[in-house]
């Protein structure tokens, strides 16, 4: 069987919402954080700068609360079904997220993903310090990681599906022949050859 790879963004793709905004709601700063997220996803802000600025607002949030929020995030409609069906079709299914391992590691296990790559919130004395590091910090992080996986797994661009919704997913599209913009910002739709406007991931199965 030919090796195939499907890479999904997490926030607003596999999961119905933005993890940072769920955290911000807890601190009553949701609108402030949402405004930064929206600008970053439209490509108006550098992703690294937007991420570090938003995480700084979370300083002193207890890690117990972070994990509780992360483990109760709402999955996108059809997320479990699309992962299951892609695996039946021979795909390795992976999540790349500019969000956080507290959420992606939990849902990778829940959904049966083959891997997840995301960022790590720094913790001291049980509280967030407002600092962040990890695999997915920059505008081009997802593209770089996709190429590494393709080489490691011996998977071609022709057999790669990338699915996302915002500007930081653009770097993946360069290395995937199937480029799905899922309820996405215009900047991503311009580079997509699959456009899905309904919040149901099962619609992807019409293209694979």
CSV table of C-alpha atoms in Angstrom, one decimal:
chain,number,residue,atom,x,y,z
A,1,UNK,CA,0.0,0.0,0.0
A,2,UNK,CA,1.3,3.5,-0.8
A,3,UNK,CA,2.3,5.6,2.2
A,4,UNK,CA,0.0,8.5,2.7
A,5,UNK,CA,-0.1,11.4,5.2
A,6,UNK,CA,-2.8,13.7,6.4
A,7,UNK,CA,-1.9,16.6,8.6
A,8,UNK,CA,-4.5,18.6,10.5
A,9,UNK,CA,-4.3,21.9,12.3
A,10,UNK,CA,-5.9,21.7,15.7
A,11,UNK,CA,-7.6,25.0,16.7
A,12,UNK,CA,-10.7,25.7,14.6
A,13,UNK,CA,-10.0,22.5,12.5
A,14,UNK,CA,-9.9,19.3,14.6
A,15,UNK,CA,-11.3,21.3,17.6
A,16,UNK,CA,-14.2,23.7,17.4
A,17,UNK,CA,-12.6,26.9,18.7
A,18,UNK,CA,-9.3,28.5,19.8
A,19,UNK,CA,-7.6,27.1,22.9
A,20,UNK,CA,-6.1,30.4,23.8
A,21,UNK,CA,-9.6,32.0,23.8
A,22,UNK,CA,-10.9,29.3,26.2
A,23,UNK,CA,-8.0,30.2,28.6
A,24,UNK,CA,-8.7,33.9,28.1
A,25,UNK,CA,-12.3,33.4,29.0
A,26,UNK,CA,-11.2,32.1,32.4
A,27,UNK,CA,-9.3,35.4,33.0
A,28,UNK,CA,-12.1,37.6,31.5
A,29,UNK,CA,-9.7,38.8,28.7
A,30,UNK,CA,-11.3,36.9,25.8
A,31,UNK,CA,-12.0,39.9,23.5
A,32,UNK,CA,-8.4,41.1,23.9
A,33,UNK,CA,-6.9,37.7,23.0
A,34,UNK,CA,-9.4,37.0,20.2
A,35,UNK,CA,-8.5,40.3,18.5
A,36,UNK,CA,-4.8,39.2,18.3
A,37,UNK,CA,-5.7,35.7,17.2
A,38,UNK,CA,-8.0,37.0,14.4
A,39,UNK,CA,-5.2,39.3,13.1
A,40,UNK,CA,-2.6,36.5,13.2
A,41,UNK,CA,-4.9,34.0,11.3
A,42,UNK,CA,-5.6,36.6,8.6
A,43,UNK,CA,-1.8,37.0,8.2
A,44,UNK,CA,-1.7,40.5,9.5
A,45,UNK,CA,0.6,39.7,12.4
A,46,UNK,CA,3.7,37.5,12.7
A,47,UNK,CA,2.7,34.2,14.3
A,48,UNK,CA,5.6,34.1,16.8
A,49,UNK,CA,4.8,37.6,18.0
A,50,UNK,CA,1.1,37.0,18.3
A,51,UNK,CA,1.6,33.7,20.1
A,52,UNK,CA,4.0,35.1,22.7
A,53,UNK,CA,1.9,38.2,23.2
A,54,UNK,CA,-1.2,36.1,23.9
A,55,UNK,CA,0.5,33.6,26.1
A,56,UNK,CA,2.0,36.5,28.2
A,57,UNK,CA,-1.6,37.4,29.2
A,58,UNK,CA,-2.0,34.0,30.8
A,59,UNK,CA,0.6,34.5,33.5
A,60,UNK,CA,-0.5,33.0,36.8
A,61,UNK,CA,-3.2,30.8,35.4
A,62,UNK,CA,-3.1,27.5,37.4
A,63,UNK,CA,-1.9,24.5,35.4
A,64,UNK,CA,-4.8,22.4,36.9
A,65,UNK,CA,-7.2,24.9,35.3
A,66,UNK,CA,-5.3,24.7,32.0
A,67,UNK,CA,-5.5,20.9,31.9
A,68,UNK,CA,-9.1,20.9,32.8
A,69,UNK,CA,-9.9,23.4,30.0
A,70,UNK,CA,-7.8,21.4,27.5
A,71,UNK,CA,-9.3,18.1,28.3
A,72,UNK,CA,-12.8,19.4,27.8
A,73,UNK,CA,-12.4,21.3,24.5
A,74,UNK,CA,-15.1,20.6,21.9
A,75,UNK,CA,-14.1,18.5,19.0
A,76,UNK,CA,-15.1,19.7,15.5
A,77,UNK,CA,-18.1,17.9,14.0
A,78,UNK,CA,-16.9,14.8,12.2
A,79,UNK,CA,-13.4,14.9,13.7
A,80,UNK,CA,-13.4,11.3,15.0
A,81,UNK,CA,-15.0,9.9,11.9
A,82,UNK,CA,-12.6,11.6,9.5
A,83,UNK,CA,-9.6,10.4,11.4
A,84,UNK,CA,-10.9,6.9,11.5
A,85,UNK,CA,-11.8,6.8,7.8
A,86,UNK,CA,-8.5,8.3,6.7
A,87,UNK,CA,-6.7,5.6,8.6
A,88,UNK,CA,-8.8,2.9,6.9
A,89,UNK,CA,-7.7,4.5,3.6
A,90,UNK,CA,-4.0,4.0,4.6
A,91,UNK,CA,-3.2,7.5,5.8
A,92,UNK,CA,-0.9,8.3,8.7
A,93,UNK,CA,-2.9,11.1,10.5
A,94,UNK,CA,-1.0,13.8,12.4
A,95,UNK,CA,-1.9,17.1,14.1
A,96,UNK,CA,0.3,20.2,13.8
A,97,UNK,CA,-0.8,23.0,16.2
A,98,UNK,CA,0.4,26.4,17.1
A,99,UNK,CA,-1.5,25.6,20.3
A,100,UNK,CA,-0.4,23.5,23.2
A,101,UNK,CA,0.5,20.0,24.1
A,102,UNK,CA,-1.8,19.9,27.1
A,103,UNK,CA,-4.6,19.7,24.5
A,104,UNK,CA,-3.0,18.0,21.5
A,105,UNK,CA,-1.5,15.1,23.4
A,106,UNK,CA,-4.8,14.4,25.1
A,107,UNK,CA,-6.8,14.5,21.9
A,108,UNK,CA,-4.2,12.6,19.9
A,109,UNK,CA,-4.8,9.7,22.2
A,110,UNK,CA,-8.5,10.1,22.2
A,111,UNK,CA,-8.7,10.3,18.3
A,112,UNK,CA,-6.1,7.7,17.6
A,113,UNK,CA,-3.7,10.1,15.8
A,114,UNK,CA,-0.3,8.8,14.8
A,115,UNK,CA,1.4,11.9,16.1
A,116,UNK,CA,1.1,15.5,17.3
A,117,UNK,CA,3.4,18.5,17.3
A,118,UNK,CA,2.6,21.6,19.2
A,119,UNK,CA,3.9,24.1,21.8
A,120,UNK,CA,4.6,23.9,25.5
A,121,UNK,CA,3.4,26.3,28.2
A,122,UNK,CA,6.1,27.0,30.8
A,123,UNK,CA,5.0,26.3,34.3
A,124,UNK,CA,6.5,27.2,37.7
A,125,UNK,CA,5.1,26.4,41.1
A,126,UNK,CA,1.9,25.1,39.4
A,127,UNK,CA,1.2,28.4,37.5
A,128,UNK,CA,1.8,29.5,34.0
A,129,UNK,CA,4.7,31.9,33.7
A,130,UNK,CA,3.5,33.6,30.5
A,131,UNK,CA,6.2,32.0,28.5
A,132,UNK,CA,6.0,29.4,25.7
A,133,UNK,CA,8.3,27.3,23.6
A,134,UNK,CA,8.0,24.3,21.3
A,135,UNK,CA,7.8,22.9,17.7
A,136,UNK,CA,5.2,25.2,16.2
A,137,UNK,CA,6.3,28.7,17.2
A,138,UNK,CA,6.8,30.4,13.8
A,139,UNK,CA,5.0,31.1,10.5
A,140,UNK,CA,6.9,28.4,8.7
A,141,UNK,CA,7.1,25.8,11.5
A,142,UNK,CA,4.3,23.5,10.0
A,143,UNK,CA,6.0,23.4,6.6
A,144,UNK,CA,9.4,22.5,8.0
A,145,UNK,CA,7.9,19.7,10.2
A,146,UNK,CA,5.8,18.4,7.3
A,147,UNK,CA,9.0,18.0,5.1
A,148,UNK,CA,10.7,16.2,8.0
A,149,UNK,CA,7.8,13.7,8.3
A,150,UNK,CA,7.6,13.1,4.6
A,151,UNK,CA,11.3,12.2,4.5
A,152,UNK,CA,11.1,10.1,7.7
A,153,UNK,CA,8.0,8.2,6.5
A,154,UNK,CA,8.9,8.1,2.8
A,155,UNK,CA,5.8,9.9,1.7
A,156,UNK,CA,5.6,12.1,-1.4
A,157,UNK,CA,3.9,15.5,-1.8
A,158,UNK,CA,1.4,13.8,-4.1
A,159,UNK,CA,0.3,11.6,-1.3
A,160,UNK,CA,0.0,14.3,1.3
A,161,UNK,CA,-3.2,16.1,2.5
A,162,UNK,CA,-2.9,19.3,4.6
A,163,UNK,CA,-5.9,20.7,6.4
A,164,UNK,CA,-6.1,24.1,8.1
A,165,UNK,CA,-7.9,27.4,8.6
A,166,UNK,CA,-5.4,30.2,9.0
A,167,UNK,CA,-2.3,31.9,7.8
A,168,UNK,CA,0.1,29.8,9.9
A,169,UNK,CA,-1.1,26.7,7.8
A,170,UNK,CA,0.1,28.3,4.6
A,171,UNK,CA,3.6,26.8,5.0
A,172,UNK,CA,2.1,23.2,4.9
A,173,UNK,CA,0.4,23.9,1.6
A,174,UNK,CA,3.7,24.2,-0.3
A,175,UNK,CA,4.4,20.5,0.4
A,176,UNK,CA,0.9,18.9,-0.1
A,177,UNK,CA,-0.9,18.2,-3.3
A,178,UNK,CA,-4.2,18.1,-1.5
A,179,UNK,CA,-4.7,21.5,0.3
A,180,UNK,CA,-7.9,21.8,2.2
A,181,UNK,CA,-9.1,25.2,3.6
A,182,UNK,CA,-11.6,24.4,6.3
A,183,UNK,CA,-13.9,27.3,7.1
A,184,UNK,CA,-10.8,29.3,6.5
A,185,UNK,CA,-9.5,32.8,6.3
A,186,UNK,CA,-9.2,34.2,2.7
A,187,UNK,CA,-5.4,34.1,2.8
A,188,UNK,CA,-5.5,30.3,3.0
A,189,UNK,CA,-8.4,29.8,0.6
A,190,UNK,CA,-6.3,31.5,-2.1
A,191,UNK,CA,-3.8,28.6,-2.0
A,192,UNK,CA,-6.3,25.8,-1.4
A,193,UNK,CA,-7.6,23.3,-4.0
A,194,UNK,CA,-10.2,21.9,-1.5
A,195,UNK,CA,-12.5,24.5,0.1
A,196,UNK,CA,-15.0,23.4,2.8
A,197,UNK,CA,-17.3,26.1,4.2
A,198,UNK,CA,-19.5,23.9,6.4
A,199,UNK,CA,-18.2,22.9,9.9
A,200,UNK,CA,-18.2,19.1,9.2
A,201,UNK,CA,-14.9,17.4,8.7
A,202,UNK,CA,-16.5,14.4,7.1
A,203,UNK,CA,-16.9,16.5,3.9
A,204,UNK,CA,-13.1,16.0,3.4
A,205,UNK,CA,-13.8,12.4,2.6
A,206,UNK,CA,-15.3,13.4,-0.7
A,207,UNK,CA,-11.8,14.4,-1.8
A,208,UNK,CA,-9.7,11.5,-0.8
